[in-house]
Every structure is written in C-alpha cells, then in structure tokens.
Coordinates of C-alpha atoms and ligand atoms in Angstrom, one line a residue:
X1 CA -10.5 -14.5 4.6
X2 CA -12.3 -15.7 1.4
X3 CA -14.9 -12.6 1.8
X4 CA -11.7 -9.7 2.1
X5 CA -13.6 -7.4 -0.3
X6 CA -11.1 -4.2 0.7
X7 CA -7.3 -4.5 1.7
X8 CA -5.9 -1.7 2.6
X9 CA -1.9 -1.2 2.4
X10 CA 0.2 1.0 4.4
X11 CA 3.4 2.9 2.1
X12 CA 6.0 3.1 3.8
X13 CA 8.1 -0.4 4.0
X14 CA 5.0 -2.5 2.5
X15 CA 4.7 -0.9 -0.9
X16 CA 8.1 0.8 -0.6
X17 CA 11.1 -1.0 -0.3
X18 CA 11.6 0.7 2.7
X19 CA 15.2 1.0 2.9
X20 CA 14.7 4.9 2.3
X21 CA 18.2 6.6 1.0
X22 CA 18.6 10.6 2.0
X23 CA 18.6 12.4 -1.9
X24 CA 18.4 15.8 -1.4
X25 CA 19.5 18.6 1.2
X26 CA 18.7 21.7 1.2
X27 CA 19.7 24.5 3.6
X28 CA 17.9 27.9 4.5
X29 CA 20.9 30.3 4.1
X30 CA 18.8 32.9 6.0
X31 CA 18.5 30.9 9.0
X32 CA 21.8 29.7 9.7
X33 CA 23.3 33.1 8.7
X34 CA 26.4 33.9 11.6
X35 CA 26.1 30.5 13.2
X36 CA 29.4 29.1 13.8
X37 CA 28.5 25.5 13.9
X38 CA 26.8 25.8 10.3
X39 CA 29.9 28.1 9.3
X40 CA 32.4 24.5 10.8
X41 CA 29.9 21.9 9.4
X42 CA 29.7 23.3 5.8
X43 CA 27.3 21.2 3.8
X44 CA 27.2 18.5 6.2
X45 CA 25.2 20.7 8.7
X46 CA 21.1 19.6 8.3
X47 CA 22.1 15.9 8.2
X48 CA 24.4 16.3 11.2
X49 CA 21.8 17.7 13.4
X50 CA 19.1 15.5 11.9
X51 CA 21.7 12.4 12.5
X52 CA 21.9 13.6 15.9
X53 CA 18.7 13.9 16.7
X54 CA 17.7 10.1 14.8
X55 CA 20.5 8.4 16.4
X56 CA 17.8 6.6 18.5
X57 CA 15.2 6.1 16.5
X58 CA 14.2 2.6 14.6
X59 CA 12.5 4.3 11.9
X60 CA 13.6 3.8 8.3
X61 CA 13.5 7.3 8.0
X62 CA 16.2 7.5 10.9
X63 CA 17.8 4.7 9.7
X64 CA 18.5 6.7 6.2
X65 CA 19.7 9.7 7.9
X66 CA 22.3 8.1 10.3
X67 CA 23.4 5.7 7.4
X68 CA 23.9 8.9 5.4
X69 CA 26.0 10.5 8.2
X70 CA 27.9 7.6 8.6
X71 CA 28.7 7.4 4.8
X72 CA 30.2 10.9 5.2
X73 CA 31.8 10.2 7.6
X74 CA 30.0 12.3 10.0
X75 CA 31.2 11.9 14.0
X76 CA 27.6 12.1 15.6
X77 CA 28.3 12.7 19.3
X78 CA 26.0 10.8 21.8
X79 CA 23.4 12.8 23.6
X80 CA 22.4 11.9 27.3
X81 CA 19.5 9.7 27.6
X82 CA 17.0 11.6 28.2
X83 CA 17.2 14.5 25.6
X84 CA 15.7 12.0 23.0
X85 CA 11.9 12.0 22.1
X86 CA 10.1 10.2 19.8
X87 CA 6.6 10.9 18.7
X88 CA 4.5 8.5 16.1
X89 CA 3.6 9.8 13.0
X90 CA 6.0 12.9 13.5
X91 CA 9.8 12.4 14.0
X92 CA 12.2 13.1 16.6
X93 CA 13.0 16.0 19.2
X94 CA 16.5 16.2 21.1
X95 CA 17.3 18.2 24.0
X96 CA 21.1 18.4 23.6
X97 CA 23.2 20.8 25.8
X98 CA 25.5 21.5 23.1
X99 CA 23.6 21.8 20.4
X100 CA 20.4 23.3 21.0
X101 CA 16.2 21.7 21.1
X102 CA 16.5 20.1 17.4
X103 CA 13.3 18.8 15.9
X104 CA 13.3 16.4 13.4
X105 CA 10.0 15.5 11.5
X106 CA 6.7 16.3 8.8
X107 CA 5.0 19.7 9.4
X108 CA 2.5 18.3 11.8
X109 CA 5.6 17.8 14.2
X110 CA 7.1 21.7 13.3
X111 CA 3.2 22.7 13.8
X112 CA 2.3 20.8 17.0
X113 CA 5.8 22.8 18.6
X114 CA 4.5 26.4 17.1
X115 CA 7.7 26.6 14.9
X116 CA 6.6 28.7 11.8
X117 CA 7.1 26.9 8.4
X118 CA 7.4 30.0 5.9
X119 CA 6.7 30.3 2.3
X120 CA 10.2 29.6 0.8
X121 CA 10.4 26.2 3.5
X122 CA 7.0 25.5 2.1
X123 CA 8.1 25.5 -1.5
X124 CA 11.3 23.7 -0.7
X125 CA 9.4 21.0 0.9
X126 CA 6.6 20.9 -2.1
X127 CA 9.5 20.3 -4.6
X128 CA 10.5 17.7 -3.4
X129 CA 7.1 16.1 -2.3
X130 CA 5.9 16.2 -5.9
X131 CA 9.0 13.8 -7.0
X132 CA 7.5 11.5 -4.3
X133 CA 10.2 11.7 -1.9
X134 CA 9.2 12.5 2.0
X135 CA 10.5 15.6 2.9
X136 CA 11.7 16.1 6.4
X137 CA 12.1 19.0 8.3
X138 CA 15.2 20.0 10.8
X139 CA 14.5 22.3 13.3
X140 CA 17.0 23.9 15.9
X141 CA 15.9 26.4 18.9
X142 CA 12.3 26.5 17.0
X143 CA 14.0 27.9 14.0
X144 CA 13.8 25.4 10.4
X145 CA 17.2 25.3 9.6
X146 CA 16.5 22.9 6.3
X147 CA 15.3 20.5 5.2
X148 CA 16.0 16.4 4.1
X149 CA 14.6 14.8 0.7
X150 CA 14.4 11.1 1.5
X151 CA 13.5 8.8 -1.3
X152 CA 12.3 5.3 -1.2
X153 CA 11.5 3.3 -4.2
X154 CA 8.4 1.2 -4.7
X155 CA 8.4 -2.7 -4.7
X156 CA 8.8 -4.4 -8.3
X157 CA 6.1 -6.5 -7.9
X158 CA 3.9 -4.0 -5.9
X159 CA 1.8 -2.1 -9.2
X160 CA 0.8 -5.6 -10.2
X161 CA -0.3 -6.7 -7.0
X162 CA -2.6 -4.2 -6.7
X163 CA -3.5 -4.7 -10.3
X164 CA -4.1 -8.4 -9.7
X165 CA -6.2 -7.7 -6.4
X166 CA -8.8 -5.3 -7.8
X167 CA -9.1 -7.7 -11.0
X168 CA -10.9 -10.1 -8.3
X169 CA -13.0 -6.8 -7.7
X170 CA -11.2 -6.5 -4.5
X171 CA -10.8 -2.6 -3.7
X172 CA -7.7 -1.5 -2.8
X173 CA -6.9 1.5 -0.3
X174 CA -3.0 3.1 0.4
X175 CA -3.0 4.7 4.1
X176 CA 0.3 6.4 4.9
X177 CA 1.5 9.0 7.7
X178 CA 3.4 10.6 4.7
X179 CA 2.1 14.0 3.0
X180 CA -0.6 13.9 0.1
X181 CA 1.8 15.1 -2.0
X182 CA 4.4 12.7 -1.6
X183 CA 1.4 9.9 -1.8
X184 CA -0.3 11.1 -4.8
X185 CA 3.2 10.4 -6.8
X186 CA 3.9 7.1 -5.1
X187 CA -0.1 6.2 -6.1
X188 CA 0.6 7.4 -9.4
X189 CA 3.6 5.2 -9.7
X190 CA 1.4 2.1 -8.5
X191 CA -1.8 3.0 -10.8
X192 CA -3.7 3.6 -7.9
X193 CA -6.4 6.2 -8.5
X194 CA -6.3 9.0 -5.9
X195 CA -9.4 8.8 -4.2
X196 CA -7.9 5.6 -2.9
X197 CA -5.2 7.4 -0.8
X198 CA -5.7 8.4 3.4
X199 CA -2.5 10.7 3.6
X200 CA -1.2 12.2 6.4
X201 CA -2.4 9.2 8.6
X202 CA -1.4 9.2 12.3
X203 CA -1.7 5.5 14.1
X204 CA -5.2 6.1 15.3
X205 CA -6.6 7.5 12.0
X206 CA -5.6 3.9 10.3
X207 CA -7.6 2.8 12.5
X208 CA -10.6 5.4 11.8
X209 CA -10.4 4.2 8.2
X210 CA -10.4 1.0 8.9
X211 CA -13.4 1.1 11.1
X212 CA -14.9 3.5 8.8
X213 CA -15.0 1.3 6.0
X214 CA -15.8 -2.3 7.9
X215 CA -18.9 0.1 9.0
X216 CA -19.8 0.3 5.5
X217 CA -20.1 -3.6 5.5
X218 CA -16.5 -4.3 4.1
X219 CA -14.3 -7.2 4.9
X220 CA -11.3 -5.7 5.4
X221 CA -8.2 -6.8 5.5
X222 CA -5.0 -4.5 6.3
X223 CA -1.6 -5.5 5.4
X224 CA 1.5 -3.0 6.8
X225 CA 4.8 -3.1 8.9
X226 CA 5.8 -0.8 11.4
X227 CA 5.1 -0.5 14.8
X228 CA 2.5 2.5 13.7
X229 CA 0.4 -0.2 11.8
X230 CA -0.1 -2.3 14.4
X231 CA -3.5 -0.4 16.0
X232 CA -4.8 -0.9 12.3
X233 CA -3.6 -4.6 11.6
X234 CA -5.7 -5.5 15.1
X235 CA -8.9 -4.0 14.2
X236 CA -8.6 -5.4 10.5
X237 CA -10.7 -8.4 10.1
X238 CA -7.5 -10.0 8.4
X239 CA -4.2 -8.4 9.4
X240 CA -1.4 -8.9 7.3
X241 CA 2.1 -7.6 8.4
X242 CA 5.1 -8.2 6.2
X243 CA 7.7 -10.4 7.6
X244 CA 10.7 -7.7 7.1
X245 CA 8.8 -5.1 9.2
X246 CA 8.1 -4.8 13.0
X247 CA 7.8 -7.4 15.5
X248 CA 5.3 -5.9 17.2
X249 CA 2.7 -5.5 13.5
X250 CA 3.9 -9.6 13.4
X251 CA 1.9 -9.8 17.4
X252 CA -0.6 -7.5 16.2
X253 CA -1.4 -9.3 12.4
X254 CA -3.4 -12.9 12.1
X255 CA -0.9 -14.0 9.2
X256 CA 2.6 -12.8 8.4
X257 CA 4.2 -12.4 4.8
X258 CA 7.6 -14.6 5.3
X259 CA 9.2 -14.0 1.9
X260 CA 7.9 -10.2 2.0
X261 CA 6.9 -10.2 -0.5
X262 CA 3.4 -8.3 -2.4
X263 CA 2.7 -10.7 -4.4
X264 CA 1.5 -13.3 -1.7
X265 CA -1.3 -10.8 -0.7
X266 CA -2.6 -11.5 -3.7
X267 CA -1.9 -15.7 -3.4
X268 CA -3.3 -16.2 0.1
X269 CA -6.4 -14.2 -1.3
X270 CA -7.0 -15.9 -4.3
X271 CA -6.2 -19.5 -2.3
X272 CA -8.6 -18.9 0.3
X273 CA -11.3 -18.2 -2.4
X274 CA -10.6 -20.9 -4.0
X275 CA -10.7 -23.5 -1.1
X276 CA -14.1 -22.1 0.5
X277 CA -15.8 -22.5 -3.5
X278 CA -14.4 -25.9 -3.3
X279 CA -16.0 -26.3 0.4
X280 CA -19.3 -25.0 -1.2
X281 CA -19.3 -27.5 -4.3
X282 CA -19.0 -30.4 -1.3
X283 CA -21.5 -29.4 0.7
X284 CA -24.0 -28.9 -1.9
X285 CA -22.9 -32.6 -3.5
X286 CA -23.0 -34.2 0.1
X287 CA -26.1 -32.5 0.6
X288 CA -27.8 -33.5 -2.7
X289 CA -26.4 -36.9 -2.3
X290 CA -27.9 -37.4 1.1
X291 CA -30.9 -35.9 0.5
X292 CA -31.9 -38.3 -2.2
X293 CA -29.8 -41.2 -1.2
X294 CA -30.8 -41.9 2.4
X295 CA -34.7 -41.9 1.7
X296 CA -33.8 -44.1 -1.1
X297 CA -32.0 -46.8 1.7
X298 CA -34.9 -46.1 3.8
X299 CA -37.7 -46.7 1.0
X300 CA -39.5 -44.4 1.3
X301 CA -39.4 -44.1 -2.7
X302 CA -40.7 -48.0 -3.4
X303 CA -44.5 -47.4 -3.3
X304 CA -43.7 -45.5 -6.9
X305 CA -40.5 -46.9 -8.2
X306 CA -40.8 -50.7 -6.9
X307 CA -37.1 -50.2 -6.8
X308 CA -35.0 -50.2 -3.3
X309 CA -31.5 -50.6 -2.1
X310 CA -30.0 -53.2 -0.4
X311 CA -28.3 -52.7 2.9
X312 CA -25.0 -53.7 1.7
X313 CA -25.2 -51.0 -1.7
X314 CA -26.2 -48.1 0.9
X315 CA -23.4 -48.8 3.0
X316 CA -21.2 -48.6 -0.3
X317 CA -22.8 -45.5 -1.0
X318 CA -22.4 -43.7 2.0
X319 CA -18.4 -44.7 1.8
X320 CA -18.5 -43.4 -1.9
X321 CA -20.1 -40.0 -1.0
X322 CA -17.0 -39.7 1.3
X323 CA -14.6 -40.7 -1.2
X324 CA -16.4 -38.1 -3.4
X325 CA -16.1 -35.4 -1.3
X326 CA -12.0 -36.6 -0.6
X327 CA -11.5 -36.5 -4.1
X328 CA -12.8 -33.5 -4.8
X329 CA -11.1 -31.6 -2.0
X330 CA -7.6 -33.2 -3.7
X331 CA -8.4 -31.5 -6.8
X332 CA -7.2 -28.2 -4.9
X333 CA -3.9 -30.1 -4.9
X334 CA -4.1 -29.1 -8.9
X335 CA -4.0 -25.5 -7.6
X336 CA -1.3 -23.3 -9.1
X337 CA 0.2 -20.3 -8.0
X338 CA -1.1 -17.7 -10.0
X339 CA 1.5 -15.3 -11.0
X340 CA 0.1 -11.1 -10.5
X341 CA 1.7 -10.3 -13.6
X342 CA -0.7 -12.7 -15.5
X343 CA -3.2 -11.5 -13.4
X344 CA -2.7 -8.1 -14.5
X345 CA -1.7 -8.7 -18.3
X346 CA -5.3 -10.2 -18.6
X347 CA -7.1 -7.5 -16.7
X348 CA -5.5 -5.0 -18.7
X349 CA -6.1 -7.4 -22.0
X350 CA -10.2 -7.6 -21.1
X351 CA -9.9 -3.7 -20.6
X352 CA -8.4 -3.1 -24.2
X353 CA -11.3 -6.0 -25.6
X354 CA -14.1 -4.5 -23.7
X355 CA -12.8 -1.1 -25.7
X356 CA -13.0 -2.3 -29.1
X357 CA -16.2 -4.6 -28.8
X358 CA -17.3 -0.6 -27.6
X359 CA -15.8 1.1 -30.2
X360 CA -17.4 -1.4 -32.9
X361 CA -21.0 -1.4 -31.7
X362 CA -20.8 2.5 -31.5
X363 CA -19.9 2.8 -35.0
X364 CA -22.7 1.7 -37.1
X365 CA -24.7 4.4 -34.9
X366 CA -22.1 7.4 -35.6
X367 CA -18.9 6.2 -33.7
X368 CA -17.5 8.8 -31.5
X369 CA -20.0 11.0 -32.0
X370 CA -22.6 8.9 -29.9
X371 CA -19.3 7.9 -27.8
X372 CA -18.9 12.1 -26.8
X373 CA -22.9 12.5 -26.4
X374 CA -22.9 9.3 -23.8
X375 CA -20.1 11.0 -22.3
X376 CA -21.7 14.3 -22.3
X377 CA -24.8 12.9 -20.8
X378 CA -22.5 11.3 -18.4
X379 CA -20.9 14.3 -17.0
X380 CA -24.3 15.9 -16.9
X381 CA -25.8 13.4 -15.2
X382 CA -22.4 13.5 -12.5
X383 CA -22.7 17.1 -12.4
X384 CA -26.7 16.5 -10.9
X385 CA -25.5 14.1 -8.5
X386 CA -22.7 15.9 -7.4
X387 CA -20.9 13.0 -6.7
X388 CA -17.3 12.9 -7.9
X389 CA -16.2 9.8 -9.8
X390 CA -14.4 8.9 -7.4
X391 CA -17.5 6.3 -5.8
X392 CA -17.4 4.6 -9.1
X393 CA -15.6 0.4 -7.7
X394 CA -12.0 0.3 -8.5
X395 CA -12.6 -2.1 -10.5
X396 CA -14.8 -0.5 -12.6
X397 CA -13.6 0.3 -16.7
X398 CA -12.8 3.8 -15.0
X399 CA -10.6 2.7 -12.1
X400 CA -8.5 0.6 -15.5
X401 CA -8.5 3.6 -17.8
X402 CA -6.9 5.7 -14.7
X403 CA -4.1 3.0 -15.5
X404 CA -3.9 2.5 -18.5
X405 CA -3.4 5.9 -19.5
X406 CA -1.4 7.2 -16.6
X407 CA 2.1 7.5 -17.4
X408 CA 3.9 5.2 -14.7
X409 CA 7.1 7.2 -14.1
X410 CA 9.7 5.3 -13.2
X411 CA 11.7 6.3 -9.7
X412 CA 14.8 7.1 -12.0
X413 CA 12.5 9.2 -14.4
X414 CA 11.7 11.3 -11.5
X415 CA 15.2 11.8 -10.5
X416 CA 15.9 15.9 -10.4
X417 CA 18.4 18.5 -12.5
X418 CA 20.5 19.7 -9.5
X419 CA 21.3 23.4 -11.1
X420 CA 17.3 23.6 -12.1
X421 CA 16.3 23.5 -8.6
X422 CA 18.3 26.6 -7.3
X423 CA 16.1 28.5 -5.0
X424 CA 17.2 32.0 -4.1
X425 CA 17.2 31.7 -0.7
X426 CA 18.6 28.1 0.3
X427 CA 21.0 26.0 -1.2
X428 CA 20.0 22.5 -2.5
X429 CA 22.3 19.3 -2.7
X430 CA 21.8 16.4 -4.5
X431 CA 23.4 13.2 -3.0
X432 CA 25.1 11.3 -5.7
X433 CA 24.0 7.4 -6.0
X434 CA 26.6 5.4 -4.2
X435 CA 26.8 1.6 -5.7
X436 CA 29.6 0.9 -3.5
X437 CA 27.9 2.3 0.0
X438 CA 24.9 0.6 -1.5
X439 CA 26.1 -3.1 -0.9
X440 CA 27.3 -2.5 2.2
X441 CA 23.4 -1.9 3.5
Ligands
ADP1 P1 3.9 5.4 7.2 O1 2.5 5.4 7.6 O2 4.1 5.9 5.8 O3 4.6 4.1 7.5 P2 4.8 6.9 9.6 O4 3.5 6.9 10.3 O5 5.8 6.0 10.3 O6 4.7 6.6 8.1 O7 5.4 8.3 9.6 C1 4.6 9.4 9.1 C2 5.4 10.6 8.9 O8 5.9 11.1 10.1 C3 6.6 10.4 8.0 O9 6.4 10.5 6.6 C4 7.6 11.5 8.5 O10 7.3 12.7 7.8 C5 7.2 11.6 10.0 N1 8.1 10.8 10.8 C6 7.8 9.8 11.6 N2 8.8 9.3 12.3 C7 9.9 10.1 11.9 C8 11.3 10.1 12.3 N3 11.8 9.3 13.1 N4 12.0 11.1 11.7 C9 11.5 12.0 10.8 N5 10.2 12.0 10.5 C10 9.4 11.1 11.0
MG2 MG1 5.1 1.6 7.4

C-alpha cells in the first residue's frame, strides 16, 4: 500500500455521483414516421421503450431511465422473464411480444447487433457526448428510434482528490466503459489531462490496463464500484471499491471506502506512507542502537576505551531501545487528517512559485524571449523524438499547467439552449430539473 505509485479510477459512480438523471430526448422523426405506438406515446415514446427494456437492470443508467418513466408517470408493462438480456459494458435487449426486439445501449451494443447508426444519430449522439452526458441509444426491430442524454454530475470533492494524489507524485488514470467523448469532458471537469483516460472500456480491458501498467513496474492500485470493476479491483495490487457501489466490487476489493467518499483515497494513501517511513526510522534506530550497544555490553570495545557496561545498565538499555521504538511509533498518534483541498491549494501554490522564481531568473537573460527559444528548442527536440507530451509524469509542471489553465466548467455551465439544438431531422427535449422529484430519490 505505501508503494501505490498509480491508482486508477473508474467514472461512473466513483468519480460521478452516480445517481445519473435522464436530460435530454431526442427522437428520429424519420424512423418512427406511421407507427401508431410513437403516434399514442407522443413525447414519452424513447423513454417508454428504453424504460421497458431497463426495467431489470441494476445499472444506474437503468435506474435513471425507469425513475424518469416513473416521474412521468409512465405505466411500464412487465415483459415475460425471459425477453430480458443484459450484456456488460453495453445495455439492455428485450424480446417483448407486443412491442417488438428493443435494444437499449452505447454504439458497441447497436454495432455488435448490425443495427446501422447513421450520420444524423451520429451527430445527435456527439452533441450530447461533448456536454459530458452518456448518450444512449434505443433501438426497436433493429431500427434507432432515438436516442437518451443521461447526465451525472461529478463528486465535489473528486478534482481535488485527484489533485492531492498526483501532488505525492502518484499518477492518476480514469478507465470508464463510457465514450471518449463523454470522458474527455468529465476529465476536463476533474483537471485530468487526456492522455490519462481508457474510454470505451469493457470489464476485461480494465483489466488489460491494469496489467498493462503493473507490467511496466507500477504499484497499482484500482479504486471503482460496479459489478463491471470487479475483474479490475482483483487484479489491482490494492483494490479499492466505494462503499455505495456493488457488493460484489466490496468481495472483489482488499479495502472498502465506508463514507464514499474520494477524499479517503487520498487519506489511506498518505497514512500508509506515513506509517511504513515511521517503520523505517525504527528499524534503522533499533538497528543502530543494537549494533553499537550490544558489542558495547559484550566488551568487545574495552581494549581501546577502558570503558564497559555493567550488566544491570545493558539490561536498562535494551528496555530503553524498546521504549524508544514505542514512543516513536506513538508519535503517529500526532497524525492528522490531511484535508485534499490543502493538498491541492499548495500544489497549485508551488506551481504558481516555481513560475515566478522562472520568470525572474529568465529575465536578466532577455525574459520571454529566452522563455519562447527554450520552448522552441523544446518542441523541436519533441518533434525528433516523436513522442507526444503526453509521457511527461502527471506530476510534472506540465501535467499542473494542463490545470491550471483549463477552464473547469461547471455541470450547470454545460447545461444546453433547448431551441439551439434543433436538428432537422429529430426532435430534441430537454427535461426540466425537478427539485421536488429530486428529494424523493
Ligand atoms: P463505467 O465503466 O463508466 O462504470 P459501464 O461499463 O457500466 O460504465 O458501462 C459502459 C457503457 O455501456 C455505458 O456508458 C453505456 O453506454 C453502456 N451500458 C452499460 N449498461 C447499460 C444499460 N443497462 N443501459 C444502457 N446502456 C448501458
Ligand atoms: Mg462504475
């Protein structure tokens, strides 16, 4: 635990809230043309086949959609048992007699059944994958009939977390089943740099990374909480599952996040570090004290010093080396919990400090003119090695600048202009906010 050099986080429900809310609907007018259910159902039509198809499901994707349906008011009809399917990684099929083969799930799932995604479903899906929100599509009788915008917002104490973790140099990795797209804004949001993402991650593929990078040496340690995690969490050398997910990442994880909360990644870290240096100090002191203490008892030192130790003193030494080495382990009761936010106030403070001592040792030399010829030399010397960036530690002054001078949209920020978003051929929703339905969750 103390030698975790790489954690690597899973999105969805450890970073994210995950209590995902349904945001957006939009419905291909072209392929729902003359069919009388769509005609009956109105606007309520993609979330009642997607509800219908979820109904069964434990994912907080599912979850969102049913709880949507059941905030309209929606009548989902049960299914019978065996028409449900349920793939990792890809959403939902049901085989209903009355309603058709609907498909709910990411493209991989539309792909994997040969159902054609075209350009317009495409776009529709991009829009909303750039405003961070997993976009999910509905399929029925291998046709997309539209498509779901399901938003979930990331933890309040997650950016700093992170922050906190790679100040002790640790480097920090976001796997997630979810599309790049959808990723990329979530990483942006958390000041993660985007080499630092594995989108698009099926179950075994967590595991891939994770073996992947413990092959490169690392100490890895993987912290997630669904079901899908669990492969991962078992082949981490420290898995971490968060208390609110999964019972079965709690089996599969060596330590479990009670108060699920981020923050305590960080904490149990940090501890662990700090009790194996204070296992270090001891052994060196008992060692040291031994070393020269028992030949002393013995007297083996007399012939040159004249001087020895009395039985009765040695004994009183060897009781005091104990004490010493109690005492010293106590100190650790001193430890206090380090708060992330300090954590990351003083990584970004040695960023901005490590900037101007820069800035003023350039300037007697020319100032930013030497500062664009290093850089110039630096792209150069990049553009030889072909190596991207990227490679450069996370903790690096480049892995900071990345978040320092990123704007960190807020979820709200990102929130869309319903009539801007019109697309010629489907209509678009936007789900108002619900205070009320919010409590009841
Ligand atoms: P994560 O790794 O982010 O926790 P998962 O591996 O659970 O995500 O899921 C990856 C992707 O698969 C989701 O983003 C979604 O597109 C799709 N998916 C998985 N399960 C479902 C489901 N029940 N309904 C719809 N889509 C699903
Ligand atoms: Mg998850």
């Amino acid at each position: 635990m103390p030698s975790v050099d790489t954690v690597v986080f899973d999105k969805t429900g450890t970073l994210t809230e995950g209590k995902p809310k349904v945001t957006d609907e939009i419905q291909f007018i072209g392929a729902t043309e003359g069919d009388a259910l769509a005609a009956r159902m109105g606007g309520d039509y993609i979330l009642f086949l997607a509800a219908l198809a979820e109904q069964h499901s434990g994912h907080p994707l599912a979850m969102a959609i049913v709880q949507e349906a059941g905030r309209r008011g929606l009548v989902i009809p049960m299914q019978p048992e065996g028409a449900y399917s349920e793939e990792l990684g890809r959403g939902v099929t049901c085989d209903s007699p009355e309603y058709g083969l609907i498909r709910v799930g990411n493209r991989a799932n539309m792909q994997s059944a040969g159902i054609d995604i075209g350009v317009s479903e495409d776009a529709a899906l991009n829009d909303l994958e750039v405003r961070g929100k997993t976009a999910v599509c509905v399929s029925r009788n291998h046709r997309i009939v539209g498509v779901l915008g399901i938003a979930d917002s990331v933890k309040p104490d997650a950016a700093e977390s992170l922050l906190a973790l790679r100040g002790m140099s640790i480097d920090v990795w976001m796997v997630t089943g979810d599309h790049r797209t959808t990723a990329e804004s979530v990483a942006e949001e958390l000041g993660l740099p985007r080499d630092r993402i594995v989108a698009s991650a099926m179950p075994g593929d967590k595991v891939a990374k994770v073996r992947e990078l413990q092959d490169l040496g690392r100490v890895v340690a993987v912290v997630g909480d669904g079901i899908n995690d669990s492969p991962a969490l078992a082949q981490a050398d420290l898995g971490i599952a968060v208390g609110a997910g999964s019972h079965i990442a709690a089996e599969a994880a060596d330590m479990v996040l009670i108060r699920n909360q981020l923050a305590d990644v960080y904490m149990a870290l940090h501890l662990a570090r700090m009790v194996f240096h204070r296992i270090k100090i001891n052994f060196i002191w008992a060692s040291i004290y031994n070393v020269v203490a028992i030949p002393f008892a013995a007297g083996i030192w007399y012939p040159w010093t004249h001087m020895f130790l009395p039985p009765q003193y040695a004994a009183l030494a060897m009781a005091l080396s104990s004490v010493s080495v109690v005492v010293s382990s106590m100190l650790l009761r001193l430890y206090k919990r380090p708060s992330p936010r300090d954590v990351a106030d003083r990584e970004e403070a040695a960023f901005r400090s490590m900037k101007s001592k820069k800035r003023a040792l350039l300037k007697p030399l020319g100032g930013n003119r030497v500062n664009e010829s290093i850089r110039s030399t630096a792209v150069a010397v990049k553009q030889s090695l072909q190596q991207p960036f990227g490679s450069v530690s996370p903790s690096s002054s480049l892995g900071r600048a990345a978040i320092q001078l990123s704007p960190m949209p807020g979820s709200k920020a990102q929130s869309n202009g319903p009539g801007s978003r019109k697309a010629p051929d489907y209509t678009y929703g936007e789900i108002p906010e619900n205070d009320e339905f919010d409590n009841l969750l």
